[in-house]
Amino acid sequence: MTRTIAFIGLGNMGGPMAANLLKAGHRVRGFDLDAAAVDRAVAAGAVAAGSAAEAVDGAGVVLTMLPMGRHVRAVLAGEEGGDPGLFAVAAPGTLFVDCSTIDVETARAMAEAAHAAGHRMLDAPVSGGVPGAEAATLAFMVGGAAETFAEAEPLLACMGRTIVHTGPAGTGQAAKICNNMMAGIQMLGVSEAFTLAERLGLDTARLFEVASQASGQCWSVTAYCPVPGLVPTAPSSRGYTGGFASALMLKDLKLAQQAAATGEAATPMGALAEALYALFCAQGHGDVDFSGVIRMLAARG
Ligand code: NAD
């Protein structure tokens, strides 16, 4: 079924995601504060809207791909004394799908506000980065009601390959930050071990051979090893580029700590990972792939 989709936030991720919806035959009405982003979407076949409210006019589905929770809140629920937000102007029953990575608390608050206004809402953050957005191979983690998920699934399938219904509202964001917290902690542990191996005179290729088949085995070893040359397809083998930027890892680790504080979970390893990635980013490496943190750990004084 061809649908008319309002797409708000046409940046690095949203741009190619909107392009894939267009390729699948859907109509896209796009809005972004950045005119160049709108122009790129129009070149891919989208209709430009002059505002988010204008994009939503006549659309049954609203997709958002914005930087942080405060942007999502402002666009959807409005600002005090200002713009009323899209929940107030969309036709009742509109399906809202927020694909941004934001805090769990805001995701839950947005779902409640959507329902109060007579709409349906899913939190559907993604993993796979810009290459995944371009190739329509993203993984979606989706929180919300089962019947709403069933309605959105064919649309998400135009942009991604793995689509998991994680449970009620907010659980998509929870899955995203828990997974990325694991990846961040794992990467630091693997980086420490490979650095120690090298200092002990152990060939890192031999440690790779052992660890990839023994109890040290994990994604940060087998698919994404931070030592260059051991996994040819890993960002470390192309100068720590083209993967997942350390600044984005830091953002997700911060969201995990924020959620842990409100949920009263003990996450000391996550806290340490956040501190180490904050240090790495403060040293000017925010745009370096997150496996590049091995260079900070391996540095000799
Ligand atoms: P981006 O900065 O390239 O794009 C965000 C877009 O939102 C920008 O074009 C900006 O102009 C627009 N925007 C901001 N406020 C707006 C408003 N009020 N109305 C309309 N447009 C507005 O960021 P991105 O890399 O596309 O990331 C988007 C989200 O996806 C983030 O939450 C990020 O954490 C998440 N994410 C990114 C990646 C990645 O590799 N880039 C991977 C997974 C998840």
Short mmCIF file of C-alpha atoms and ligand atoms in Angstrom, two decimals:
data_model
loop_
_atom_site.label_atom_id
_atom_site.label_comp_id
_atom_site.label_asym_id
_atom_site.label_seq_id
_atom_site.Cartn_x
_atom_site.Cartn_y
_atom_site.Cartn_z
CA MET A 1 0.00 0.00 0.00
CA THR A 2 1.38 3.39 -1.00
CA ARG A 3 1.44 5.78 1.93
CA THR A 4 2.04 9.49 2.35
CA ILE A 5 4.79 9.98 4.92
CA ALA A 6 5.90 13.21 6.56
CA PHE A 7 9.66 12.93 7.17
CA ILE A 8 11.10 15.42 9.68
CA GLY A 9 14.91 15.48 9.97
CA LEU A 10 16.60 14.74 6.64
CA GLY A 11 20.23 14.66 7.85
CA ASN A 12 22.93 12.01 7.46
CA MET A 13 20.52 9.22 8.41
CA GLY A 14 17.10 10.69 7.59
CA GLY A 15 18.10 11.70 4.04
CA PRO A 16 18.93 8.20 2.78
CA MET A 17 16.08 6.66 4.81
CA ALA A 18 13.59 9.00 3.10
CA ALA A 19 15.18 8.15 -0.26
CA ASN A 20 14.56 4.43 0.38
CA LEU A 21 10.88 5.07 1.21
CA LEU A 22 10.60 6.93 -2.11
CA LYS A 23 12.36 4.07 -3.96
CA ALA A 24 9.74 1.69 -2.51
CA GLY A 25 6.99 3.83 -4.06
CA HIS A 26 5.80 5.85 -1.04
CA ARG A 27 5.11 9.58 -1.15
CA VAL A 28 7.37 11.64 1.16
CA ARG A 29 6.71 15.19 2.34
CA GLY A 30 10.02 16.33 3.84
CA PHE A 31 11.02 19.04 6.28
CA ASP A 32 14.35 19.97 7.85
CA LEU A 33 15.65 23.24 9.33
CA ASP A 34 18.60 22.86 6.94
CA ALA A 35 17.48 23.88 3.43
CA ALA A 36 20.31 21.87 1.81
CA ALA A 37 18.98 18.67 3.43
CA VAL A 38 15.50 19.41 2.03
CA ASP A 39 16.99 20.04 -1.43
CA ARG A 40 18.71 16.62 -1.35
CA ALA A 41 15.41 14.94 -0.42
CA VAL A 42 13.61 16.79 -3.24
CA ALA A 43 16.28 15.55 -5.67
CA ALA A 44 15.41 12.02 -4.50
CA GLY A 45 11.73 12.63 -5.23
CA ALA A 46 10.30 14.11 -2.00
CA VAL A 47 7.93 17.07 -1.84
CA ALA A 48 9.40 19.98 0.15
CA ALA A 49 7.33 21.35 3.02
CA GLY A 50 7.80 24.83 4.47
CA SER A 51 7.38 23.61 8.04
CA ALA A 52 6.93 20.39 10.00
CA ALA A 53 3.19 21.14 10.31
CA GLU A 54 2.92 21.60 6.54
CA ALA A 55 4.68 18.25 5.98
CA VAL A 56 2.16 16.50 8.22
CA ASP A 57 -0.87 17.96 6.41
CA GLY A 58 -2.37 15.02 4.48
CA ALA A 59 0.16 12.45 5.76
CA GLY A 60 -1.00 9.35 7.62
CA VAL A 61 2.48 8.59 8.96
CA VAL A 62 5.05 10.92 10.54
CA LEU A 63 8.66 9.79 10.75
CA THR A 64 11.19 11.76 12.79
CA MET A 65 15.00 11.40 12.64
CA LEU A 66 16.29 14.20 14.86
CA PRO A 67 19.47 14.66 16.92
CA MET A 68 18.29 14.44 20.57
CA GLY A 69 15.31 14.12 22.90
CA ARG A 70 14.83 17.88 23.21
CA HIS A 71 14.44 18.21 19.43
CA VAL A 72 11.92 15.37 19.31
CA ARG A 73 9.95 16.87 22.22
CA ALA A 74 9.90 20.33 20.60
CA VAL A 75 8.79 19.02 17.19
CA LEU A 76 6.13 16.60 18.48
CA ALA A 77 4.82 18.09 21.72
CA GLY A 78 5.64 21.76 21.00
CA GLU A 79 7.30 24.47 23.02
CA GLU A 80 5.81 26.52 25.85
CA GLY A 81 4.34 29.71 24.47
CA GLY A 82 5.42 28.75 20.94
CA ASP A 83 4.79 26.18 18.25
CA PRO A 84 2.04 23.74 19.35
CA GLY A 85 3.88 20.69 17.93
CA LEU A 86 2.74 17.98 15.55
CA PHE A 87 0.55 16.01 17.98
CA ALA A 88 -1.74 19.06 18.08
CA VAL A 89 -1.99 19.56 14.31
CA ALA A 90 -1.94 15.99 12.90
CA ALA A 91 -5.19 14.28 11.94
CA PRO A 92 -6.43 12.00 14.76
CA GLY A 93 -5.09 8.45 14.44
CA THR A 94 -1.83 9.50 12.75
CA LEU A 95 1.01 6.97 13.13
CA PHE A 96 4.15 8.56 14.62
CA VAL A 97 7.46 6.69 14.35
CA ASP A 98 10.48 8.28 16.02
CA CYS A 99 13.72 6.76 14.71
CA SER A 100 16.06 9.18 16.55
CA THR A 101 18.24 7.86 19.39
CA ILE A 102 16.89 9.63 22.48
CA ASP A 103 16.48 9.08 26.23
CA VAL A 104 13.99 6.46 27.38
CA GLU A 105 12.10 8.94 29.57
CA THR A 106 11.35 11.30 26.66
CA ALA A 107 10.41 8.35 24.43
CA ARG A 108 7.85 7.20 27.01
CA ALA A 109 6.54 10.74 27.55
CA MET A 110 6.12 11.21 23.78
CA ALA A 111 4.18 7.94 23.46
CA GLU A 112 1.86 9.04 26.29
CA ALA A 113 1.34 12.48 24.74
CA ALA A 114 0.66 10.90 21.33
CA HIS A 115 -1.98 8.59 22.81
CA ALA A 116 -3.56 11.45 24.77
CA ALA A 117 -3.94 13.34 21.46
CA GLY A 118 -5.57 10.30 19.79
CA HIS A 119 -2.51 9.15 17.82
CA ARG A 120 -0.37 6.00 17.76
CA MET A 121 3.36 6.04 18.38
CA LEU A 122 6.44 3.84 18.17
CA ASP A 123 10.03 4.49 19.28
CA ALA A 124 12.15 2.86 16.57
CA PRO A 125 15.85 3.73 16.90
CA VAL A 126 18.26 2.15 14.47
CA SER A 127 21.71 0.70 14.27
CA GLY A 128 23.79 0.33 11.13
CA GLY A 129 24.93 3.92 10.61
CA VAL A 130 24.94 5.91 7.38
CA PRO A 131 26.05 2.92 5.22
CA GLY A 132 23.09 0.91 6.63
CA ALA A 133 20.72 3.83 5.99
CA GLU A 134 21.95 4.09 2.39
CA ALA A 135 21.79 0.36 1.71
CA ALA A 136 18.41 -0.08 3.49
CA THR A 137 20.00 -2.63 5.83
CA LEU A 138 19.36 -0.85 9.16
CA ALA A 139 18.35 -2.76 12.28
CA PHE A 140 15.23 -1.30 13.93
CA MET A 141 14.45 -1.80 17.63
CA VAL A 142 10.79 -0.97 18.04
CA GLY A 143 8.83 -0.15 21.19
CA GLY A 144 5.04 0.25 21.19
CA ALA A 145 1.75 -1.65 20.84
CA ALA A 146 1.87 -4.88 18.79
CA GLU A 147 -0.84 -3.77 16.32
CA THR A 148 0.95 -0.44 15.73
CA PHE A 149 4.19 -2.34 15.14
CA ALA A 150 2.41 -4.59 12.61
CA GLU A 151 1.21 -1.53 10.71
CA ALA A 152 4.66 0.10 10.65
CA GLU A 153 6.69 -3.02 9.87
CA PRO A 154 6.27 -2.88 6.04
CA LEU A 155 7.45 0.75 6.06
CA LEU A 156 10.46 -0.04 8.24
CA ALA A 157 11.27 -2.95 5.91
CA CYS A 158 11.82 -0.38 3.10
CA MET A 159 14.69 1.05 5.17
CA GLY A 160 16.05 -1.90 7.10
CA ARG A 161 16.73 -5.61 7.19
CA THR A 162 16.30 -6.53 10.86
CA ILE A 163 13.15 -5.32 12.61
CA VAL A 164 12.58 -6.41 16.20
CA HIS A 165 9.51 -5.59 18.28
CA THR A 166 11.09 -5.09 21.70
CA GLY A 167 7.92 -4.54 23.78
CA PRO A 168 5.95 -1.50 25.00
CA ALA A 169 6.82 2.19 24.49
CA GLY A 170 10.41 3.07 25.35
CA THR A 171 11.80 -0.44 24.99
CA GLY A 172 13.20 0.31 21.52
CA GLN A 173 15.37 3.06 23.03
CA ALA A 174 16.21 0.78 25.96
CA ALA A 175 17.40 -1.95 23.56
CA LYS A 176 19.51 0.53 21.63
CA ILE A 177 21.35 1.99 24.65
CA CYS A 178 21.81 -1.39 26.38
CA ASN A 179 23.26 -2.90 23.20
CA ASN A 180 25.58 0.05 22.60
CA MET A 181 26.68 0.11 26.25
CA MET A 182 27.71 -3.55 25.82
CA ALA A 183 29.58 -2.68 22.62
CA GLY A 184 31.42 0.25 24.26
CA ILE A 185 32.47 -1.76 27.31
CA GLN A 186 33.45 -4.71 25.12
CA MET A 187 35.57 -2.53 22.84
CA LEU A 188 37.52 -1.09 25.78
CA GLY A 189 38.14 -4.55 27.23
CA VAL A 190 39.30 -5.95 23.89
CA SER A 191 41.54 -2.91 23.32
CA GLU A 192 43.17 -3.33 26.76
CA ALA A 193 43.79 -7.04 26.22
CA PHE A 194 45.32 -6.62 22.77
CA THR A 195 47.55 -3.81 24.08
CA LEU A 196 48.72 -5.98 26.99
CA ALA A 197 49.39 -8.87 24.61
CA GLU A 198 51.60 -6.72 22.44
CA ARG A 199 53.55 -5.47 25.50
CA LEU A 200 54.04 -9.08 26.62
CA GLY A 201 55.57 -9.98 23.27
CA LEU A 202 52.55 -11.99 22.14
CA ASP A 203 51.80 -11.62 18.42
CA THR A 204 48.34 -10.01 18.24
CA ALA A 205 47.45 -12.30 15.30
CA ARG A 206 47.98 -15.31 17.62
CA LEU A 207 45.82 -13.73 20.35
CA PHE A 208 43.15 -13.11 17.69
CA GLU A 209 43.35 -16.79 16.67
CA VAL A 210 42.88 -17.87 20.27
CA ALA A 211 40.34 -15.27 21.47
CA SER A 212 38.10 -15.60 18.43
CA GLN A 213 37.61 -19.28 19.36
CA ALA A 214 37.85 -19.10 23.15
CA SER A 215 36.01 -17.38 25.98
CA GLY A 216 37.25 -13.90 24.96
CA GLN A 217 35.19 -14.21 21.78
CA CYS A 218 32.82 -11.29 21.09
CA TRP A 219 31.80 -8.96 18.24
CA SER A 220 34.58 -6.49 19.10
CA VAL A 221 37.11 -9.28 18.46
CA THR A 222 35.65 -11.21 15.54
CA ALA A 223 33.87 -8.53 13.49
CA TYR A 224 35.41 -5.26 14.62
CA CYS A 225 38.87 -5.99 16.05
CA PRO A 226 40.56 -2.67 16.99
CA VAL A 227 44.01 -3.92 15.88
CA PRO A 228 44.49 -3.05 12.19
CA GLY A 229 44.77 -5.89 9.71
CA LEU A 230 43.23 -8.72 11.75
CA VAL A 231 39.70 -8.19 10.38
CA PRO A 232 40.07 -6.71 6.87
CA THR A 233 36.52 -5.28 6.83
CA ALA A 234 36.81 -3.56 10.24
CA PRO A 235 37.22 0.25 10.44
CA SER A 236 40.63 -0.29 12.17
CA SER A 237 41.89 -1.73 8.86
CA ARG A 238 41.04 1.53 7.04
CA GLY A 239 42.43 4.05 9.51
CA TYR A 240 39.50 3.93 11.95
CA THR A 241 37.12 5.55 9.44
CA GLY A 242 33.71 4.65 8.05
CA GLY A 243 32.31 3.01 11.17
CA PHE A 244 30.56 4.32 14.27
CA ALA A 245 31.96 7.67 15.42
CA SER A 246 33.23 7.90 19.02
CA ALA A 247 31.04 11.00 19.56
CA LEU A 248 27.95 8.90 18.79
CA MET A 249 29.16 6.12 21.11
CA LEU A 250 29.64 8.75 23.83
CA LYS A 251 26.11 10.05 23.23
CA ASP A 252 24.66 6.54 23.69
CA LEU A 253 26.80 5.83 26.78
CA LYS A 254 25.52 9.08 28.32
CA LEU A 255 21.92 8.04 27.58
CA ALA A 256 22.60 4.67 29.22
CA GLN A 257 23.95 6.37 32.37
CA GLN A 258 20.97 8.73 32.45
CA ALA A 259 18.59 5.77 32.20
CA ALA A 260 20.56 3.81 34.82
CA ALA A 261 20.26 6.73 37.25
CA THR A 262 16.48 6.95 36.86
CA GLY A 263 16.06 3.18 36.82
CA GLU A 264 18.46 2.70 39.75
CA ALA A 265 20.52 0.05 37.98
CA ALA A 266 24.19 -0.28 38.89
CA THR A 267 26.27 0.22 35.73
CA PRO A 268 29.83 0.93 36.92
CA MET A 269 31.42 -0.46 33.75
CA GLY A 270 29.12 1.71 31.64
CA ALA A 271 30.12 4.74 33.71
CA LEU A 272 33.82 4.00 33.16
CA ALA A 273 33.23 3.49 29.44
CA GLU A 274 31.46 6.88 29.31
CA ALA A 275 34.40 8.55 31.07
CA LEU A 276 36.97 6.97 28.73
CA TYR A 277 35.05 7.87 25.57
CA ALA A 278 34.55 11.42 26.93
CA LEU A 279 38.34 11.66 27.34
CA PHE A 280 38.95 10.28 23.83
CA CYS A 281 36.47 12.77 22.34
CA ALA A 282 37.92 15.65 24.39
CA GLN A 283 41.30 14.83 22.85
CA GLY A 284 39.74 15.69 19.47
CA HIS A 285 38.85 12.18 18.27
CA GLY A 286 35.04 12.43 18.26
CA ASP A 287 34.86 11.68 14.56
CA VAL A 288 37.22 8.67 14.79
CA ASP A 289 35.58 5.22 14.77
CA PHE A 290 34.97 4.02 18.34
CA SER A 291 37.51 1.19 17.94
CA GLY A 292 40.17 3.94 17.63
CA VAL A 293 40.07 4.23 21.43
CA ILE A 294 42.79 1.52 21.41
CA ARG A 295 45.23 4.23 20.32
CA MET A 296 44.54 6.18 23.54
CA LEU A 297 44.90 3.05 25.69
CA ALA A 298 48.05 1.93 23.88
CA ALA A 299 49.76 5.33 23.98
CA ARG A 300 53.13 5.30 25.78
CA GLY A 301 53.77 8.22 28.12
P1 NAD B 1 22.16 14.77 11.58
O1 NAD B 1 22.60 15.89 12.46
O2 NAD B 1 22.89 14.51 10.31
O3 NAD B 1 20.61 14.98 11.18
C1 NAD B 1 19.65 15.52 12.04
C2 NAD B 1 18.80 16.52 11.20
O4 NAD B 1 17.75 17.03 12.02
C3 NAD B 1 19.61 17.72 10.73
O5 NAD B 1 19.54 17.80 9.32
C4 NAD B 1 18.93 18.91 11.41
O6 NAD B 1 18.91 20.09 10.62
C5 NAD B 1 17.53 18.37 11.63
N1 NAD B 1 16.77 19.07 12.65
C6 NAD B 1 17.14 19.40 13.91
N2 NAD B 1 16.11 20.02 14.55
C7 NAD B 1 15.08 20.06 13.67
C8 NAD B 1 13.75 20.58 13.74
N3 NAD B 1 13.29 21.18 14.84
N4 NAD B 1 12.97 20.45 12.66
C9 NAD B 1 13.43 19.86 11.53
N5 NAD B 1 14.68 19.35 11.40
C10 NAD B 1 15.48 19.47 12.47
O7 NAD B 1 22.12 13.47 12.50
P2 NAD B 1 22.07 11.93 12.03
O8 NAD B 1 23.44 11.39 11.95
O9 NAD B 1 21.14 11.83 10.85
O10 NAD B 1 21.39 11.26 13.32
C11 NAD B 1 19.99 11.36 13.58
C12 NAD B 1 19.66 10.46 14.76
O11 NAD B 1 20.01 9.12 14.44
C13 NAD B 1 20.41 10.80 16.05
O12 NAD B 1 19.54 10.63 17.14
C14 NAD B 1 21.55 9.80 16.07
O13 NAD B 1 22.00 9.51 17.39
C15 NAD B 1 20.88 8.60 15.44
N6 NAD B 1 21.82 7.64 14.82
C16 NAD B 1 22.82 8.09 14.02
C17 NAD B 1 23.70 7.16 13.45
C18 NAD B 1 24.83 7.63 12.54
O14 NAD B 1 25.73 6.81 12.26
N7 NAD B 1 24.84 8.88 12.05
C19 NAD B 1 23.54 5.79 13.69
C20 NAD B 1 22.48 5.35 14.48
C21 NAD B 1 21.62 6.30 15.05
#
